[in-house]
XYZ file of N, CA and C in Angstrom:
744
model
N -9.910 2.520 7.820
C -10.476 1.164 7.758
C -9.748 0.288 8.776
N -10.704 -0.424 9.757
C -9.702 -1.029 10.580
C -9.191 -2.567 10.165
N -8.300 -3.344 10.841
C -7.571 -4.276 10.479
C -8.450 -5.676 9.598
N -9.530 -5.855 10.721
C -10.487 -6.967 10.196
C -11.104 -6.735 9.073
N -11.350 -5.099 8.607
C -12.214 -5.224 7.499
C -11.587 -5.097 6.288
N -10.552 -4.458 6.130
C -8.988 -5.168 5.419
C -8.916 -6.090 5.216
N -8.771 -6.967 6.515
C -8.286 -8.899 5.973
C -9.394 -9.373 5.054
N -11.040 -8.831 5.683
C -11.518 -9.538 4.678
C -11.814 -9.020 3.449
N -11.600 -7.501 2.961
C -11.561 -7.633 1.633
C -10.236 -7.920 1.082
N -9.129 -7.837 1.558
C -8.054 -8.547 0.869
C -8.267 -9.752 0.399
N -9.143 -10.941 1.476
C -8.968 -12.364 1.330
C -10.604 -12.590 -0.040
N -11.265 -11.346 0.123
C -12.249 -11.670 -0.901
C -11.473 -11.550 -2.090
N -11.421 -10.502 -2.172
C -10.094 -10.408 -3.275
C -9.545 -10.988 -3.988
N -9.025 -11.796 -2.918
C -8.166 -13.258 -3.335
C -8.851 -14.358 -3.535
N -9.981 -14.837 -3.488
C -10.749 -15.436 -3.501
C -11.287 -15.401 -5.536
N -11.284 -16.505 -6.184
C -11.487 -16.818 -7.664
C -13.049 -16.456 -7.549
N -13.508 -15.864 -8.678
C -14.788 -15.232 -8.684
C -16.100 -16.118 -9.083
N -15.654 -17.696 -9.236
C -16.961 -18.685 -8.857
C -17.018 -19.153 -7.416
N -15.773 -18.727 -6.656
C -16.045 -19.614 -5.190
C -16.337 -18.175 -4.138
N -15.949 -16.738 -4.896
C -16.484 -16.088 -4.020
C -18.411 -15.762 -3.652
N -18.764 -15.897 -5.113
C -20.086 -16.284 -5.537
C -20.848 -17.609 -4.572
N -19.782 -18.144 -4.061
C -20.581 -19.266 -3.091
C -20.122 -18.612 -1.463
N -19.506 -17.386 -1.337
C -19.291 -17.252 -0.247
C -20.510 -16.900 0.837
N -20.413 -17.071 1.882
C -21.410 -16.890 2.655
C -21.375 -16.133 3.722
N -22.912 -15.164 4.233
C -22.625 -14.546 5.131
C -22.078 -14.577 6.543
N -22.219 -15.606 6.980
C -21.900 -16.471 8.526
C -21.393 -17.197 8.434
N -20.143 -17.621 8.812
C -19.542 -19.515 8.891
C -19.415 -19.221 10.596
N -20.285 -20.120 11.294
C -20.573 -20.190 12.921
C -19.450 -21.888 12.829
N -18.949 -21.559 14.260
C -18.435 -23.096 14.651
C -18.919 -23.018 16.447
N -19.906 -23.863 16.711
C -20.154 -24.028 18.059
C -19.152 -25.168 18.846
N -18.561 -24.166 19.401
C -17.386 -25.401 20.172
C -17.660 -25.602 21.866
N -18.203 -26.747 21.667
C -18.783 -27.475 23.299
C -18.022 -28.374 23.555
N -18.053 -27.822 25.340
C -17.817 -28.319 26.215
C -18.587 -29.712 26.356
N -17.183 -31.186 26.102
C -17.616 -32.406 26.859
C -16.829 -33.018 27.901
N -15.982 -32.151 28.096
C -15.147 -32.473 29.264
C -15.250 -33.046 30.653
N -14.954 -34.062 31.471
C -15.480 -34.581 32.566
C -16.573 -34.034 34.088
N -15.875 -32.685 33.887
C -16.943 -31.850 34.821
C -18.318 -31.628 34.492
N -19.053 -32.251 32.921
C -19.755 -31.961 32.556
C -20.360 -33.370 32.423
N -21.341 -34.376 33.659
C -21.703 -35.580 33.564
C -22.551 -36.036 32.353
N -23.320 -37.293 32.032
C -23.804 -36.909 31.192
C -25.416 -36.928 30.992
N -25.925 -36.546 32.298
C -27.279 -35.856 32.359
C -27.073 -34.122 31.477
N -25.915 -34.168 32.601
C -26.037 -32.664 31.501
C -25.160 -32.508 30.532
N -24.659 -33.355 30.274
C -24.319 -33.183 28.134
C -25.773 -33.353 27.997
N -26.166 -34.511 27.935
C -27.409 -34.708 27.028
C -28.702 -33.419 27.472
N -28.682 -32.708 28.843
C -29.240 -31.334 28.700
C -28.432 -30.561 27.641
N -27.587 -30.042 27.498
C -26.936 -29.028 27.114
C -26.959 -29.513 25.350
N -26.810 -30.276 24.520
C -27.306 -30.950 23.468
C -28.187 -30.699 22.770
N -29.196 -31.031 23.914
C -30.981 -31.030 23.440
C -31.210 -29.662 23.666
N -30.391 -28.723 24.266
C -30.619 -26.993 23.766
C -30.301 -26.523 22.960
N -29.141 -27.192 22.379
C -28.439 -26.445 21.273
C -29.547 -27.187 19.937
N -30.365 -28.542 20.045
C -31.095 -28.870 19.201
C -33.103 -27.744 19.412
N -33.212 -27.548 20.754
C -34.433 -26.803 20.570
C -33.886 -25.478 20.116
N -33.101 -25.240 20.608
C -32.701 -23.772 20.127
C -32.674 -23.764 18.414
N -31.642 -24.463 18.128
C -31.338 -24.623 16.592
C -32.689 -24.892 15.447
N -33.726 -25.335 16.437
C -35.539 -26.201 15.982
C -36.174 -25.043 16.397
N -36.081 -23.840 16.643
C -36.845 -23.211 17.043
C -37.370 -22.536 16.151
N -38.542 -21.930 15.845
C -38.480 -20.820 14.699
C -38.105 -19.389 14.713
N -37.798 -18.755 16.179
C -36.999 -17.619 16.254
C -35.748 -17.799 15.827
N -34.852 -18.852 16.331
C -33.954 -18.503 15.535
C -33.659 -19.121 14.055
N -34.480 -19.931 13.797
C -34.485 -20.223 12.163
C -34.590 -18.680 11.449
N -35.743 -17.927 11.571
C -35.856 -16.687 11.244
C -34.838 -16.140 11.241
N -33.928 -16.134 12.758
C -32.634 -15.331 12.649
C -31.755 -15.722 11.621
N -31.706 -17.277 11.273
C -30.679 -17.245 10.498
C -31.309 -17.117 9.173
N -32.716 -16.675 8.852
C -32.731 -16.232 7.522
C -32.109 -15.316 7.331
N -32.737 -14.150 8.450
C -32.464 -13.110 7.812
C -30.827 -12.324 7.844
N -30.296 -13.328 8.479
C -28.415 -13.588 8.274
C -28.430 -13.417 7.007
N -28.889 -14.381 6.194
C -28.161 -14.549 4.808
C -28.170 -15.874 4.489
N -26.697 -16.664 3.905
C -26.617 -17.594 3.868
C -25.376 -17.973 5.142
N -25.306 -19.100 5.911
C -24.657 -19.141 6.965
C -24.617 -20.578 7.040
N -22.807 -20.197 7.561
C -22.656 -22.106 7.151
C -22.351 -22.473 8.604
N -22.478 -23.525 8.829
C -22.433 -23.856 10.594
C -22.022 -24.924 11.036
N -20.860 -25.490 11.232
C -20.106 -27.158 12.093
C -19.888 -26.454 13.352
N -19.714 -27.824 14.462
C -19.704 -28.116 15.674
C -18.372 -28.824 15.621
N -17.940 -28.767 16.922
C -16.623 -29.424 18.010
C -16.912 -29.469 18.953
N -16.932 -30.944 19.461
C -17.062 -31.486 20.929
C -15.470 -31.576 21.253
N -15.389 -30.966 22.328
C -14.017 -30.663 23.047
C -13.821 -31.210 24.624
N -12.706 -31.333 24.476
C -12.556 -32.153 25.838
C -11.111 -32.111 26.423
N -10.433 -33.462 26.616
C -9.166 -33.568 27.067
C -7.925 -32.964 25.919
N -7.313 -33.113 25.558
C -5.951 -32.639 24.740
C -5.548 -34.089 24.241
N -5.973 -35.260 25.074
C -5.576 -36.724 24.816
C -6.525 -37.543 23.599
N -7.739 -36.370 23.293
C -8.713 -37.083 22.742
C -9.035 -35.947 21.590
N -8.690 -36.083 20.379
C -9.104 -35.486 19.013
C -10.748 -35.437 18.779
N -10.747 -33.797 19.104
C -12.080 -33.507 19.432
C -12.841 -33.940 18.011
N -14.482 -33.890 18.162
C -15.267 -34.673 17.581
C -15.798 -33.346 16.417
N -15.846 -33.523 15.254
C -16.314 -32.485 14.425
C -17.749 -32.776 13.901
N -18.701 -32.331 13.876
C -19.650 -32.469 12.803
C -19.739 -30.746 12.086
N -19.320 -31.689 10.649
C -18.885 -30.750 9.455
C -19.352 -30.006 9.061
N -19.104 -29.285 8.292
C -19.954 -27.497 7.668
C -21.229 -28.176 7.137
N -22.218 -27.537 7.639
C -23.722 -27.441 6.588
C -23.875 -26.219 6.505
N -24.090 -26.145 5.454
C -25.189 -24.588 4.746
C -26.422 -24.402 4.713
N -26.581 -23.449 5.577
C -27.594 -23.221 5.620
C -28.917 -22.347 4.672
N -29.668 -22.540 4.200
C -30.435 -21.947 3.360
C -32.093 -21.895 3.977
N -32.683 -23.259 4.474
C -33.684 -23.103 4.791
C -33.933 -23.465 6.436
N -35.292 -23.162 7.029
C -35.087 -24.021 8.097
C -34.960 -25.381 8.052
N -35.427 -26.201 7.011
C -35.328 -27.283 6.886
C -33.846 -28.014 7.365
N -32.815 -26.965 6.369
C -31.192 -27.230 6.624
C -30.660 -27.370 7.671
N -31.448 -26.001 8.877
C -31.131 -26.139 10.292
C -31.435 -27.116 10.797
N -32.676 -27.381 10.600
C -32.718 -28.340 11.637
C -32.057 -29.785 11.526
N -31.490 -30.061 9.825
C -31.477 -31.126 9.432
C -29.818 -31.216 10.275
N -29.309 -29.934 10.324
C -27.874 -30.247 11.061
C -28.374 -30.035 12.833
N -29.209 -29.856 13.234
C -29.788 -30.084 14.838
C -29.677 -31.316 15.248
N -30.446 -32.256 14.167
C -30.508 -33.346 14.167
C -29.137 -33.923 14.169
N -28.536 -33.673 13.171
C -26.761 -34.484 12.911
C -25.797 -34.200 14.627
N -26.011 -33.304 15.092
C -25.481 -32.276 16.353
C -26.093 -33.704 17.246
N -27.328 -33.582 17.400
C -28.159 -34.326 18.843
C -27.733 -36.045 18.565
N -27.430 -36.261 17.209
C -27.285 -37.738 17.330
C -25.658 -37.862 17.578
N -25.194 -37.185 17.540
C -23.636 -37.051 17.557
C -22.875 -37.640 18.709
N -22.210 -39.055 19.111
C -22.274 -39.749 20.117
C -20.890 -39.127 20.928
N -21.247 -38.801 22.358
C -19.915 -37.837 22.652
C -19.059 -39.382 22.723
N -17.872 -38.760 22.609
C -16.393 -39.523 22.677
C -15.136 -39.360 22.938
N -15.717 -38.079 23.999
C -14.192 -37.135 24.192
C -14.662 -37.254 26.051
N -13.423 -36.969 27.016
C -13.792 -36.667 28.473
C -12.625 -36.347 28.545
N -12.878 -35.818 29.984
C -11.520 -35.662 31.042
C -10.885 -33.957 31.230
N -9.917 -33.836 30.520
C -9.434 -32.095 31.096
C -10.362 -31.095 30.518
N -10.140 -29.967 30.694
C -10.966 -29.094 29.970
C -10.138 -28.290 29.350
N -9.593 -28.605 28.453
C -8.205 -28.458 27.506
C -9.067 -27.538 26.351
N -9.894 -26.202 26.719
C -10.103 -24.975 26.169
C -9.610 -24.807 24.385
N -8.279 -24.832 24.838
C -7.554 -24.501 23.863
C -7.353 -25.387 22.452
N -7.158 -26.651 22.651
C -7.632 -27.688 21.387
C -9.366 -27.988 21.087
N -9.845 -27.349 22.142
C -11.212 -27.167 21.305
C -11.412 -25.744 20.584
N -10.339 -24.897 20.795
C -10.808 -23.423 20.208
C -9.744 -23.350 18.805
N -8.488 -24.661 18.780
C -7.837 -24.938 17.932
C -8.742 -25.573 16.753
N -9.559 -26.560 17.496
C -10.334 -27.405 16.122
C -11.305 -26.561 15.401
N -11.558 -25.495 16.243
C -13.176 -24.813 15.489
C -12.010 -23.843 14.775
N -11.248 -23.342 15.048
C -10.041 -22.240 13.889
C -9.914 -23.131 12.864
N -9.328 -24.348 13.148
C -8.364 -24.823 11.430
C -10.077 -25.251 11.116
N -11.226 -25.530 11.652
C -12.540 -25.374 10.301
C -12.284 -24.328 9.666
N -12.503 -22.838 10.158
C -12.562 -21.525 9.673
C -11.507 -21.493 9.162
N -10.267 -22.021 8.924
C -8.950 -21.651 8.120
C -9.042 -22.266 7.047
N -9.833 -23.404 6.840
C -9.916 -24.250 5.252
C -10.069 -23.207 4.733
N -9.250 -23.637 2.965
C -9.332 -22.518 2.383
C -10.899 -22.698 1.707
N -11.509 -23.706 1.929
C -12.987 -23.919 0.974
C -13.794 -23.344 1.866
N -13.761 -22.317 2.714
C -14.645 -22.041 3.593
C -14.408 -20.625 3.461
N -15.549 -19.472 2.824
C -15.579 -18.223 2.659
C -16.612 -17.471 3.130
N -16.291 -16.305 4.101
C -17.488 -16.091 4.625
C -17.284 -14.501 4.897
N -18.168 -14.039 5.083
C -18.091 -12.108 5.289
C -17.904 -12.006 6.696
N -17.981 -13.262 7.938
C -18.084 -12.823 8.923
C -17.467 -14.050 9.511
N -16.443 -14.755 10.570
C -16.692 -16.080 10.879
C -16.550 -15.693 12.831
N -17.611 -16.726 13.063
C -17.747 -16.500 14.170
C -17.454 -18.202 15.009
N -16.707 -18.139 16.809
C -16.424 -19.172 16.861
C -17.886 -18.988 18.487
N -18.776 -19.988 18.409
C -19.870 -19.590 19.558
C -18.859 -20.596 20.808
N -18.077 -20.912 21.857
C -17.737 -21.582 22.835
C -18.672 -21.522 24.463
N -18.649 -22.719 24.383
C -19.564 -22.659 26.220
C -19.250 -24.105 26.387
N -18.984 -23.437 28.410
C -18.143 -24.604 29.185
C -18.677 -24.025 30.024
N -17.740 -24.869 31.039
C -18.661 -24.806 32.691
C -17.485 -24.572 33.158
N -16.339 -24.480 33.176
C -15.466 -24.323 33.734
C -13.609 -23.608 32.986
N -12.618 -23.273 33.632
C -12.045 -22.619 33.159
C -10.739 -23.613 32.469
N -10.115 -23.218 31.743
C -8.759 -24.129 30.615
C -7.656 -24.760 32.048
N -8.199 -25.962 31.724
C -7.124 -27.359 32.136
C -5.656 -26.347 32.290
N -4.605 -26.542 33.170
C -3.321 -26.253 33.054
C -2.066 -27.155 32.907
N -2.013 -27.569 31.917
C -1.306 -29.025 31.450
C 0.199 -28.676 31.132
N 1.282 -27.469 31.976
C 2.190 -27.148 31.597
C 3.024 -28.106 31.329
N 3.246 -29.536 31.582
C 4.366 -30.535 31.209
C 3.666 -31.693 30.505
N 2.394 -31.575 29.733
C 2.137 -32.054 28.571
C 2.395 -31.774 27.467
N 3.131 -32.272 26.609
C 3.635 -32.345 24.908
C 2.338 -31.913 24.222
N 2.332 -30.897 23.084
C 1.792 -31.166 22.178
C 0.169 -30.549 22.514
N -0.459 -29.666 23.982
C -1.410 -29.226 24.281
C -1.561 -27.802 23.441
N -2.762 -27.620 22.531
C -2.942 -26.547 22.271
C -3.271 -25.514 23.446
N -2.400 -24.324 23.200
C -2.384 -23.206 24.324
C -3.675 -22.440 23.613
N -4.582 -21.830 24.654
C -5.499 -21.246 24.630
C -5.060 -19.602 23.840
N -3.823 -19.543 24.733
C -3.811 -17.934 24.596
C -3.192 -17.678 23.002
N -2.151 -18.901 22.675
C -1.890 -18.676 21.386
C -3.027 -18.904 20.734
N -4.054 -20.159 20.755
C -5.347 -20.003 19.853
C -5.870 -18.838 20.058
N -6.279 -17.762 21.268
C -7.013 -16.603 21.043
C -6.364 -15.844 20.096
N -4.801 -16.027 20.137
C -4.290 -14.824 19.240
C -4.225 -14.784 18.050
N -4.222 -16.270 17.439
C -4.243 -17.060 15.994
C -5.953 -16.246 15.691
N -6.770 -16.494 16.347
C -8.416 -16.052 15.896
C -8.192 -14.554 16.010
N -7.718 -13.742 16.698
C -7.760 -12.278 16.404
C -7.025 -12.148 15.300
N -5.816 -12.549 14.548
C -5.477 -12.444 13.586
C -5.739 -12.669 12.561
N -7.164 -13.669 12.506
C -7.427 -14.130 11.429
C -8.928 -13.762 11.083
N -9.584 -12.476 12.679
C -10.173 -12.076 12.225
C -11.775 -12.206 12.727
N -11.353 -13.596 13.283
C -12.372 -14.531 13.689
C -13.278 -13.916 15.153
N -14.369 -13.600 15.570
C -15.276 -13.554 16.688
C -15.386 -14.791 17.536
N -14.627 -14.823 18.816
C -14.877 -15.694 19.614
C -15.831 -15.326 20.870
N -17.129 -15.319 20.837
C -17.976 -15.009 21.792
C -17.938 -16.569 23.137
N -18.530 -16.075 23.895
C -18.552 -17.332 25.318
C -20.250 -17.720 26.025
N -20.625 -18.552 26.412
C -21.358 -19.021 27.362
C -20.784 -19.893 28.344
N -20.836 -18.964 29.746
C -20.191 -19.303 30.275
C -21.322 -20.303 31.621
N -21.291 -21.332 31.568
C -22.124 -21.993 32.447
C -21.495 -22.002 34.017
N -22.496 -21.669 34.963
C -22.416 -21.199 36.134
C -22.527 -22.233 36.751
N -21.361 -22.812 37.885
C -21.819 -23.801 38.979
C -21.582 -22.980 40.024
N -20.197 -23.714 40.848
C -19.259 -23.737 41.829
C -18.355 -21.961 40.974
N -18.410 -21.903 40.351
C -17.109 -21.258 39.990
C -18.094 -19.506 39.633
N -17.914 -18.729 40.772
C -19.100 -17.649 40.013
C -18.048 -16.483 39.253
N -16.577 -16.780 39.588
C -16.010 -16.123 38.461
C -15.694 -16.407 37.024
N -16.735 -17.422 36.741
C -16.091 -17.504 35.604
C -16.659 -17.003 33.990
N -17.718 -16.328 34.646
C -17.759 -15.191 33.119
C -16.609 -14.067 33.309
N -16.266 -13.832 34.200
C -15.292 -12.833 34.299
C -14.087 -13.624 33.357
N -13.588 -15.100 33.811
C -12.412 -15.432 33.351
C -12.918 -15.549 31.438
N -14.006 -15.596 30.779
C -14.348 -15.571 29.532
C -13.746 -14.398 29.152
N -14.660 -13.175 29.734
C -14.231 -12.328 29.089
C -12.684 -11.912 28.711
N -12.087 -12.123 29.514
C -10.606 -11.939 30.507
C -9.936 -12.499 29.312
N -9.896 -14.009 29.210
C -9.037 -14.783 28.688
C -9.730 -15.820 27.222
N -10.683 -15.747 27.279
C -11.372 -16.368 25.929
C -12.454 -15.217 24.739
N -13.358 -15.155 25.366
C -13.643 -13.784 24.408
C -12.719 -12.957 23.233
N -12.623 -12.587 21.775
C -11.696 -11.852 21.606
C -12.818 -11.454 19.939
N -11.924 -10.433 19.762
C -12.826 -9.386 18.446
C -13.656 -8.671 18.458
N -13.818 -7.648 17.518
C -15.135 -6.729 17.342
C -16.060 -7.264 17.523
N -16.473 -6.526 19.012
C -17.926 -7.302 18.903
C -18.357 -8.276 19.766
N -17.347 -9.013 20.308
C -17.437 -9.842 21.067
C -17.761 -10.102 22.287
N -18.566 -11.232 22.953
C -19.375 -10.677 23.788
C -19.366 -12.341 24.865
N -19.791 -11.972 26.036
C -19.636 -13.214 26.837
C -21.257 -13.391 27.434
N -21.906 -14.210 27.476
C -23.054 -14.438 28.171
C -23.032 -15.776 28.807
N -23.943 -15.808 30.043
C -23.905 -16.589 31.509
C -25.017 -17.118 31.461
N -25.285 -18.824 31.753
C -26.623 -19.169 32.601
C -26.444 -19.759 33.842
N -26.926 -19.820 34.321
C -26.957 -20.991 35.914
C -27.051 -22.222 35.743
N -26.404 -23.183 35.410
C -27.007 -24.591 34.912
C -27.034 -25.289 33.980
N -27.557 -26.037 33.706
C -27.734 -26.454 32.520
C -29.527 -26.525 32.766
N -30.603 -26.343 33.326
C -32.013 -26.389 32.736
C -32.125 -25.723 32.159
N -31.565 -24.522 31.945
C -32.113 -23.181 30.957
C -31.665 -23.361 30.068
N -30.520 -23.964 29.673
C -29.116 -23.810 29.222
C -29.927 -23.391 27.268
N -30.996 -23.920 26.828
C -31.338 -23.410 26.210
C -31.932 -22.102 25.567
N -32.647 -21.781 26.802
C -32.947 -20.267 26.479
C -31.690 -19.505 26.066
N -30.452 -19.534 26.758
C -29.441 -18.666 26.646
C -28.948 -18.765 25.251
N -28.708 -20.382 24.619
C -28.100 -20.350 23.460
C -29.067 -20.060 22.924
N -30.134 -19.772 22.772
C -30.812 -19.423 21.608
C -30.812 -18.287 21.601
N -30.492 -17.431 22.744
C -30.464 -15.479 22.416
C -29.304 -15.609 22.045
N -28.155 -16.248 22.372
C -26.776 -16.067 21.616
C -26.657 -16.209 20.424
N -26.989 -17.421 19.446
C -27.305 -17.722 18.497
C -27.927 -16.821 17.617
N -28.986 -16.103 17.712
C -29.177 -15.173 17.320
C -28.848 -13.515 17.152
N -27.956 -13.377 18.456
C -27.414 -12.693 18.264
C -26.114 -12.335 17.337
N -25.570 -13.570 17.612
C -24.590 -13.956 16.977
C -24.586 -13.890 15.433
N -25.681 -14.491 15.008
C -25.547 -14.489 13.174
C -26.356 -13.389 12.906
N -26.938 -12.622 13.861
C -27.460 -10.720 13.312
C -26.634 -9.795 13.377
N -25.503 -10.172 13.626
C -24.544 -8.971 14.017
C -24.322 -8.436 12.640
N -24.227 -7.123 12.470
C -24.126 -6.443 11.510
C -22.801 -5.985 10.498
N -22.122 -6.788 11.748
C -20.360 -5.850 11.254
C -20.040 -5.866 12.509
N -18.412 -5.436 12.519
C -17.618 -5.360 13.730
C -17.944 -4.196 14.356
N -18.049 -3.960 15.744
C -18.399 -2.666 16.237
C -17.990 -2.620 17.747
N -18.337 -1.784 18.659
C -17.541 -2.232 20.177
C -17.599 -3.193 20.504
N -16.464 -3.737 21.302
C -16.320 -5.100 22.039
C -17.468 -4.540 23.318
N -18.338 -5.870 23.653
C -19.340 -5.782 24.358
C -18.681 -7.077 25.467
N -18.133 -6.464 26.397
C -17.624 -7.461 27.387
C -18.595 -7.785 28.769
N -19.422 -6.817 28.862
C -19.886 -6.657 30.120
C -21.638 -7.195 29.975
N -22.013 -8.125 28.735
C -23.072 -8.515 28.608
C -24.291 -7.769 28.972
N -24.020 -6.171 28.200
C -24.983 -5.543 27.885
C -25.775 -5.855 26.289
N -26.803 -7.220 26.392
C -26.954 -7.430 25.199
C -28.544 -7.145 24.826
N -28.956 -6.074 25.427
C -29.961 -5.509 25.222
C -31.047 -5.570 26.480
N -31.941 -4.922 26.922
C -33.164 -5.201 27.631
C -34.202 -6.559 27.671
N -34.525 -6.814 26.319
C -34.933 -7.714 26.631
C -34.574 -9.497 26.651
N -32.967 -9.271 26.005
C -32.101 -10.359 26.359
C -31.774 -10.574 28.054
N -31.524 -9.163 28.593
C -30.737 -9.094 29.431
C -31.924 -9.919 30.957
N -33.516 -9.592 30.488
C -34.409 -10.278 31.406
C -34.611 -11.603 31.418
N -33.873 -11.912 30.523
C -34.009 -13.724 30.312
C -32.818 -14.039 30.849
N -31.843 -13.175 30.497
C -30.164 -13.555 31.620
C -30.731 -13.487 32.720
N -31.492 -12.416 33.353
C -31.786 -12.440 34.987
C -32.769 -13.991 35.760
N -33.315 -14.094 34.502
C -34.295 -15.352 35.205
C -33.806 -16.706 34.529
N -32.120 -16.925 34.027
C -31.835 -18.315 34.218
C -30.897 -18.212 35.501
């Protein structure tokens, strides 16, 4: 039995037998990029994808047939600015989804400046570390446009690499969307340095016009996953995902 599937029946285990009864199959935390490289034509693109995507009925479907799946957001940004949470909803119907699409799209950004990676991959962990939060699977979805701020003589910056290692220990799936400008290595640097767990997987768009199509094959991929199984680094995420990667 390997390590992750241990932790989580140990922690079910441990878990009192009315709150494991509320546990759920998915706890997703989408942690976005609002950091200054990202103006805000395209926040408010990149937003309104994660709201058609989330409104869509493919992936409403997907997250039926997840289970039950609980889902908060983190807008991330500088290290100077305490990223923005909108809190766990549970999901049960599409109605639920969309009703947190909605909470997501009205959500007024309030964060800019570095791209301080790492206190946004800190805020979506301590969600998944509450102890009121029980789930068979927790997954952290991250997408940026660019690679972790290097703030070596700032106080008090969450380090990326210790957050990746805090989420492999705890079990957690950190998958990537990695948005393509100026920088064409930087699904490589996802996989490399953010990506981590069974399973885990990095996917790319060009832009932000598509920027929806992509999260919505992620998204779905994401809350169908079956269990931990090879790390998928090289965004082999099927044929007919992989023709919608080619044409954003």
């Amino acid at each position: 039995m390997n390590r992750v599937a241990s932790a989580i029946i140990l922690g079910l285990a441990a878990v009192p037998p009315a709150q494991a009864a509320d546990c759920s199959d998915v706890a997703l935390v989408l942690a976005i990029d609002a950091s200054s490289s990202i103006d805000a034509a395209e926040f408010d693109l990149q937003i309104a994808g994660y709201r058609n995507a989330l409104s869509s009925p493919e992936v409403g479907e997907s997250f039926r047939s997840a289970g039950t799946v609980q889902i908060a957001a983190v807008l991330w940004a500088d290290s100077a600015f305490a990223p923005q949470v909108v809190p766990w909803h549970r999901i049960g119907t599409a109605h639920d989804l969309r009703g947190f699409a909605t909470t997501l799209a009205a959500t007024e950004r309030r964060v800019t400046g570095n791209t301080d990676m790492g206190s946004g991959l800190k805020a979506a962990l301590d969600l998944l570390d509450d102890q009121a939060i029980c789930a068979e699977r927790m997954v952290i979805d991250i997408s940026g446009d660019g690679r972790s701020s290097v703030n070596a003589r700032r106080a008090g910056v969450a380090s990326l690499g210790i957050e990746r290692r805090r989420a492999e220990d705890l079990g957690v799936i950190v998958n990537g969307l990695a948005i393509l400008g100026g920088d064409r290595g930087l699904a490589d640097y996802y996989r490399a340095e953010v990506a981590v767990g069974l399973s885990s997987f990095v996917m790319e768009v060009q832009g932000f016009t598509t920027f929806h199509e992509a999260i919505a094959q992620k998204l779905m991929r994401e809350v169908l996953a079956s269990g931990p199984g090879p790390s998928d680094r090289q965004d082999r995420v099927g044929p007919e995902i992989s023709r919608d990667i080619a044409r954003l």
